[in-house]
C-alpha positions as a Python dict, from the first residue, in 0.01 Angstrom:
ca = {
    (1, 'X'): (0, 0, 0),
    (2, 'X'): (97, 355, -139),
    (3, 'X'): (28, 585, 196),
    (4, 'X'): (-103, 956, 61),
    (5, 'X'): (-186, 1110, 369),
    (6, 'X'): (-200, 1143, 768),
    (7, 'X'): (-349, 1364, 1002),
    (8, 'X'): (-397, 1342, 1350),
    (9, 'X'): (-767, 1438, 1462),
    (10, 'X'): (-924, 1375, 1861),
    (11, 'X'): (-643, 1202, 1889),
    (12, 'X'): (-633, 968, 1649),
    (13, 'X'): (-510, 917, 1275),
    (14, 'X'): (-691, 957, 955),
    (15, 'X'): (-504, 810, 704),
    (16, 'X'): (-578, 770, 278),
    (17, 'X'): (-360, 513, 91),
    (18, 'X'): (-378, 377, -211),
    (19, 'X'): (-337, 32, -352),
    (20, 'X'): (-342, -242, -610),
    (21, 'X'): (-702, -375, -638),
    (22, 'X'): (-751, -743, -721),
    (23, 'X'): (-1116, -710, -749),
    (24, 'X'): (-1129, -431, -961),
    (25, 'X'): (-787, -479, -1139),
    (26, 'X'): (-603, -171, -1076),
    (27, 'X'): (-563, 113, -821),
    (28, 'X'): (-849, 190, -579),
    (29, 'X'): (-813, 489, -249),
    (30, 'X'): (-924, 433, 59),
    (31, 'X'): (-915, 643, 407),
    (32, 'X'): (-949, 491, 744),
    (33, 'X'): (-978, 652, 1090),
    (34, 'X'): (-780, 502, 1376),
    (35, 'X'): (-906, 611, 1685),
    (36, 'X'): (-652, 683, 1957),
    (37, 'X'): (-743, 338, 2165),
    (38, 'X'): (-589, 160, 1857),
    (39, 'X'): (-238, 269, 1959),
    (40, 'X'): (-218, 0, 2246),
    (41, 'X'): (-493, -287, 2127),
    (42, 'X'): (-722, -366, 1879),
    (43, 'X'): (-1022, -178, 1784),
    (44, 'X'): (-1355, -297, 1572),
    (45, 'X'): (-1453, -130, 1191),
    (46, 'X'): (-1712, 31, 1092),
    (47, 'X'): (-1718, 97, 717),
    (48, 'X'): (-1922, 345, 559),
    (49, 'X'): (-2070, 368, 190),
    (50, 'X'): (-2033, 703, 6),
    (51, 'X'): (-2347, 784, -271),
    (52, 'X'): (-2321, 880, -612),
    (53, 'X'): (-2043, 1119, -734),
    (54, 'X'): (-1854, 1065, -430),
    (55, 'X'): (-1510, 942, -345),
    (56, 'X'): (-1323, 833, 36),
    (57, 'X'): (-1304, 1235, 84),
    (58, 'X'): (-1652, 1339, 115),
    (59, 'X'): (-1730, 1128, 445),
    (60, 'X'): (-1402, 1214, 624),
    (61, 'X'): (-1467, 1611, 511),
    (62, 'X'): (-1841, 1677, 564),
    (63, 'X'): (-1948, 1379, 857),
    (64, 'X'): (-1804, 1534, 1141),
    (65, 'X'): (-1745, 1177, 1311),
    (66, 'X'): (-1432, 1163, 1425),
    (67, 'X'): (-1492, 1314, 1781),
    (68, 'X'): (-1732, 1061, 1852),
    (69, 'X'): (-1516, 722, 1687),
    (70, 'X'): (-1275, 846, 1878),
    (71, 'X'): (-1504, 832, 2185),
    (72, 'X'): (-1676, 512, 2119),
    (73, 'X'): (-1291, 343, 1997),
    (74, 'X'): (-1437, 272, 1623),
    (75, 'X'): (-1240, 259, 1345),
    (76, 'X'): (-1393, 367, 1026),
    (77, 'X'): (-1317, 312, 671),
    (78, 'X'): (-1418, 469, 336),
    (79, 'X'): (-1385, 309, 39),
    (80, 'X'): (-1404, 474, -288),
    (81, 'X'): (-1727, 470, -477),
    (82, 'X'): (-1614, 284, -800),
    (83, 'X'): (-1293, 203, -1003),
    (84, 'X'): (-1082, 438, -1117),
    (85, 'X'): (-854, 489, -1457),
    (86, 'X'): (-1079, 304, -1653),
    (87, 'X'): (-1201, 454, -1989),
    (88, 'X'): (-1532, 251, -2096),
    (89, 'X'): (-1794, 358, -2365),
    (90, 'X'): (-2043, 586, -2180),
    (91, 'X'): (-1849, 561, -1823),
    (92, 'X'): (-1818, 946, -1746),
    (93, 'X'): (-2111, 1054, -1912),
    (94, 'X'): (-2361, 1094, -1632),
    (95, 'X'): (-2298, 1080, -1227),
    (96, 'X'): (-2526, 811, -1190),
    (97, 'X'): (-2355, 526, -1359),
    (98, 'X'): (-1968, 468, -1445),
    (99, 'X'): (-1709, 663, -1293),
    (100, 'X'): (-1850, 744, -938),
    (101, 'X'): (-2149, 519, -915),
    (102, 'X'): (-2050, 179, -874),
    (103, 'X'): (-2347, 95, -689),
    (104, 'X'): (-2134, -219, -514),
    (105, 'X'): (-2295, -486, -747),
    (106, 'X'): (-2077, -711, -924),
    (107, 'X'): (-2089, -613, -1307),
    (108, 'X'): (-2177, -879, -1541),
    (109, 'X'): (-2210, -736, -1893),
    (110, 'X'): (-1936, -613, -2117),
    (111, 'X'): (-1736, -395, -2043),
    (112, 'X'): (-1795, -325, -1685),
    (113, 'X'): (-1764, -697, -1603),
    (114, 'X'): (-1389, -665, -1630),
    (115, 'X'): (-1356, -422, -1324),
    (116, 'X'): (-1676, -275, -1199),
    (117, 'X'): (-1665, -589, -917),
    (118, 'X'): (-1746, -286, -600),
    (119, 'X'): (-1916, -606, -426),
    (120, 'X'): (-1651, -799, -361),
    (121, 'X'): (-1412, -565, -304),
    (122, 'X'): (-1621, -429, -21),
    (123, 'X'): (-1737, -749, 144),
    (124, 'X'): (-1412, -946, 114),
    (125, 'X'): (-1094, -747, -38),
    (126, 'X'): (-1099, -401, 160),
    (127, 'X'): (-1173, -622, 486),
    (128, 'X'): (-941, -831, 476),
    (129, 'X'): (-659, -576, 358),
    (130, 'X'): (-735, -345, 677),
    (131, 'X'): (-703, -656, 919),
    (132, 'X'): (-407, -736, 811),
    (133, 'X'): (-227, -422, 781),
    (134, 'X'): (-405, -206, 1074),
    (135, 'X'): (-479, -306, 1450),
    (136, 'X'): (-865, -362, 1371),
    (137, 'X'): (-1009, -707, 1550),
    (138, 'X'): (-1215, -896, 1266),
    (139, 'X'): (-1584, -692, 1371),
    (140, 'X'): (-1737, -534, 1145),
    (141, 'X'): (-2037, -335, 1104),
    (142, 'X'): (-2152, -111, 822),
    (143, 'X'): (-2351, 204, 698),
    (144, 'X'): (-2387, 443, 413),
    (145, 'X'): (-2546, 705, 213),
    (146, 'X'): (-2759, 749, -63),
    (147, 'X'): (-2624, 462, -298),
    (148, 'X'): (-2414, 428, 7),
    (149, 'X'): (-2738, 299, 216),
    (150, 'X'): (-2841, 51, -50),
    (151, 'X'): (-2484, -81, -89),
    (152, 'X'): (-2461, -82, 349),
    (153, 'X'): (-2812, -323, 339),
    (154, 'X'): (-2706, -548, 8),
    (155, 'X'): (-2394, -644, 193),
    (156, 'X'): (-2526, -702, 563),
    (157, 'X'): (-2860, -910, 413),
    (158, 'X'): (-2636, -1131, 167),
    (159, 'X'): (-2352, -1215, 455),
    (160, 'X'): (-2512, -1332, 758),
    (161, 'X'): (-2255, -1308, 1043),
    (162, 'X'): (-2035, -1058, 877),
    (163, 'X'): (-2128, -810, 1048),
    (164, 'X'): (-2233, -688, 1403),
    (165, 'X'): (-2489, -414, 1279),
    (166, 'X'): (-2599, -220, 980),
    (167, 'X'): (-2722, 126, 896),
    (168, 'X'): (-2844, 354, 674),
    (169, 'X'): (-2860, 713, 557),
    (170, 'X'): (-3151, 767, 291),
    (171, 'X'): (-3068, 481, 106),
    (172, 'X'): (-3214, 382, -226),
    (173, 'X'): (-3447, 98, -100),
    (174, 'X'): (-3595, -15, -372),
    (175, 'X'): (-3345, -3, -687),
    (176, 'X'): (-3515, -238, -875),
    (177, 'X'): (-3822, -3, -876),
    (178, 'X'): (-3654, 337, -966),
    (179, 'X'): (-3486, 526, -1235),
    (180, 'X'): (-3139, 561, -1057),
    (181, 'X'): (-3162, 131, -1023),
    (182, 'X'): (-3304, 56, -1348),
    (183, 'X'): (-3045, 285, -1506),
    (184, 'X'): (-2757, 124, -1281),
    (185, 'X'): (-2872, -246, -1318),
    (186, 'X'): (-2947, -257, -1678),
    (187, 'X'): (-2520, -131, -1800),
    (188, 'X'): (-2377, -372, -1500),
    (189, 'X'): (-2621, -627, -1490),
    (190, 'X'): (-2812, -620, -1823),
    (191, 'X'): (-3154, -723, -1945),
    (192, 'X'): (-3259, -956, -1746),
    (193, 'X'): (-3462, -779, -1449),
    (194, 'X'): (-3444, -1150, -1241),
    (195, 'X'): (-3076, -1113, -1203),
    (196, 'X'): (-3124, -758, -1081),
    (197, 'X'): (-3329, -851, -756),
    (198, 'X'): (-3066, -1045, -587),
    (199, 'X'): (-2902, -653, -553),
    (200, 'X'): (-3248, -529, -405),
    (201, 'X'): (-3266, -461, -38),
    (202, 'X'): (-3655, -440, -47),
    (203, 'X'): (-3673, -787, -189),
    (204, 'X'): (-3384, -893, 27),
    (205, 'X'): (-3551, -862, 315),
    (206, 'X'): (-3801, -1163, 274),
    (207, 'X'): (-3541, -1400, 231),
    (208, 'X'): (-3274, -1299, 480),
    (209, 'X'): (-3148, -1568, 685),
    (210, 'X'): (-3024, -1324, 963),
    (211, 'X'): (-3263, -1060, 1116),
    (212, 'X'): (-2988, -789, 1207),
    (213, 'X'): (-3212, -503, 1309),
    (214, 'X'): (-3154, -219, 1031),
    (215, 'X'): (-3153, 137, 1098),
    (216, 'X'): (-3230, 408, 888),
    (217, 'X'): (-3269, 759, 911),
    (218, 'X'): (-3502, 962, 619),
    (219, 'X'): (-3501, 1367, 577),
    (220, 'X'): (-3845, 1403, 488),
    (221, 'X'): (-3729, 1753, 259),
    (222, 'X'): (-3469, 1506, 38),
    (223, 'X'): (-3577, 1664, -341),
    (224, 'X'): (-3524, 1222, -439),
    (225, 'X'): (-3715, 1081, -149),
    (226, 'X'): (-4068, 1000, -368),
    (227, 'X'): (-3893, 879, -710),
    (228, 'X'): (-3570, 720, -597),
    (229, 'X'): (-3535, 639, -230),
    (230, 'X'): (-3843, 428, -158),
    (231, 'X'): (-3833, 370, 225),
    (232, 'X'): (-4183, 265, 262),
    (233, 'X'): (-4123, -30, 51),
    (234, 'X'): (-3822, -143, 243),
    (235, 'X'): (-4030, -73, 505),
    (236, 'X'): (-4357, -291, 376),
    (237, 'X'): (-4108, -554, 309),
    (238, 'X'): (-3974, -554, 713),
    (239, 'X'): (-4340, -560, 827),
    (240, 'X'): (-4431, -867, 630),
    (241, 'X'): (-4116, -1071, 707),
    (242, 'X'): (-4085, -955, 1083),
    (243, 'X'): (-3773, -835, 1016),
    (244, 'X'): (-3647, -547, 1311),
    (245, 'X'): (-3670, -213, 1124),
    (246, 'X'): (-3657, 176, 1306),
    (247, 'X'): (-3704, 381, 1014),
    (248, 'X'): (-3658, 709, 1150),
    (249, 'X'): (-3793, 1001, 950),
    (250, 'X'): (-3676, 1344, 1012),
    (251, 'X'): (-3872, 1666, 939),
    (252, 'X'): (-3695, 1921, 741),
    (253, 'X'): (-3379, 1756, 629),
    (254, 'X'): (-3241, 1712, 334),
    (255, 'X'): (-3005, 1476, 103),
    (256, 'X'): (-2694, 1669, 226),
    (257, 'X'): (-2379, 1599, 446),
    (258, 'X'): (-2560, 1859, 725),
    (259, 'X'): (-2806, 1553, 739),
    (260, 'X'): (-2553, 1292, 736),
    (261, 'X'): (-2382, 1484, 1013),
    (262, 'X'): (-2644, 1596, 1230),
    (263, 'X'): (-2754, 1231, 1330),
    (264, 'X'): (-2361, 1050, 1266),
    (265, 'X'): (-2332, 1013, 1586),
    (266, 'X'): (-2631, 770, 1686),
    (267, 'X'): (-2506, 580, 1383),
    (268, 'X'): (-2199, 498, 1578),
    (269, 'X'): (-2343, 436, 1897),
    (270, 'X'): (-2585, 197, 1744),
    (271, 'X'): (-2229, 34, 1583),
    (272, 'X'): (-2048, 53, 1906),
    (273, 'X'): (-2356, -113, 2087),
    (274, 'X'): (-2336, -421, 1850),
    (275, 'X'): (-1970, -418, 1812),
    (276, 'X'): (-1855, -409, 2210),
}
């Protein structure tokens, strides 16, 4: 690993490096926050999810969670939000698919097939990287934003007992039922709308063979809440399959990092909860 930068924050060290990407077949960025208790023993993860146009930067700039990881003794790491240094037919044409909007599927359809694989490289390759190289013990929770949110529930209701907890920042619920989804699924995953729902929290949910309780906060002003975001299917979906849901919407806010920041830190204490 290439190390591009460390700062020391509450006490702690953010630090971005860079590396070679097996999953995705060439370089990918990533930034990870070691809280001061990591300097004398080992300290749990939580990763977090970025949304569309986003890279590692906008989490560890805008979130304002530092203070509290460093608090609670959580590590936190942000992955980029799709390969980089790739040059495909149509990939930087909009900020909702290609460069910047991996949506952490696993592409099957040419081009993308050849390096859009976000899944795996969030589920297996980034974890096991940071436990090798970085005094993390092997628990794990997760939570994300926006594309973020739907990539945070994917990965927690495909891996039972990968992770201690899961959460959620207006995710998009429902891909498989919106234009940011259908847009997404058909260039990574093709024609075939039966392959998309296995990427489909909504749908997840009736089959999940571990009920870890999923929280997720809503800003009732978000300008994509009706057409994109969908939470009262995902939460139609919890209802009929009695699966624990707190679906928390909040009056007045917005799509925005101020959002994101102003409830970050029950986020984390719902992680550290699960994770000590």
């Amino acid at each position: 690993m290439e190390l591009i930068s460390s700062t020391k924050t509450f006490g702690g060290w953010l630090k971005r490096y860079k590396h070679e990407s097996l999953s995705v077949k060439g370089d990918m960025t990533f930034a990870i926050y070691l809280p001061p208790q990591a300097e004398n023993q080992a300290v749990p993860v939580v990763y977090w999810l970025s949304g569309l146009t986003c890279t590692d930067e906008n989490f560890i700039q805008k979130a304002g969670a530092f203070k509290k990881a460093a608090e609670l003794g959580l590590a936190i790491v942000c992955p980029d939000t799709s390969p980089r240094g790739t040059d495909y037919p149509e990939e930087h044409d909009s900020y909702d698919f290609g460069s910047g909007a991996g949506f952490y599927v696993n592409a099957t359809v040419d081009p993308y097939r050849h390096s859009y694989h976000m899944y795996d490289y969030v589920v297996q390759e980034l974890p096991h990287l940071v436990e090798e190289h970085f005094p993390v013990t092997q628990k794990r929770s997760i939570s994300g934003h926006s594309m973020g949110g739907h990539g945070a529930l994917i990965c927690a209701l495909k891996n039972p007992g990968c992770y201690q907890s899961v959460s959620a920042f207006a995710p998009i619920s429902n891909p498989t039922q919106c234009p940011w989804g259908h847009k997404a699924f058909k260039g990574y995953l093709g024609e075939d709308q039966a392959t998309w729902e296995e990427w489909d929290a909504s749908l997840l949910v009736a089959n999940a063979k571990e009920k870890l309780p999923l929280l997720v906060d809503q800003g009732e002003a978000d300008d994509f809440l009706v057409e994109q975001l969908k939470p009262e299917a995902l939460e139609a979906a919890c209802l009929a399959a009695d699966h624990p849901l707190t679906l928390r919407r909040q009056p007045g806010y917005d799509h925005s990092y101020y959002f994101i920041a102003s409830f970050i830190d029950d986020h984390l204490e719902h992680h550290a909860s699960a994770l000590k």
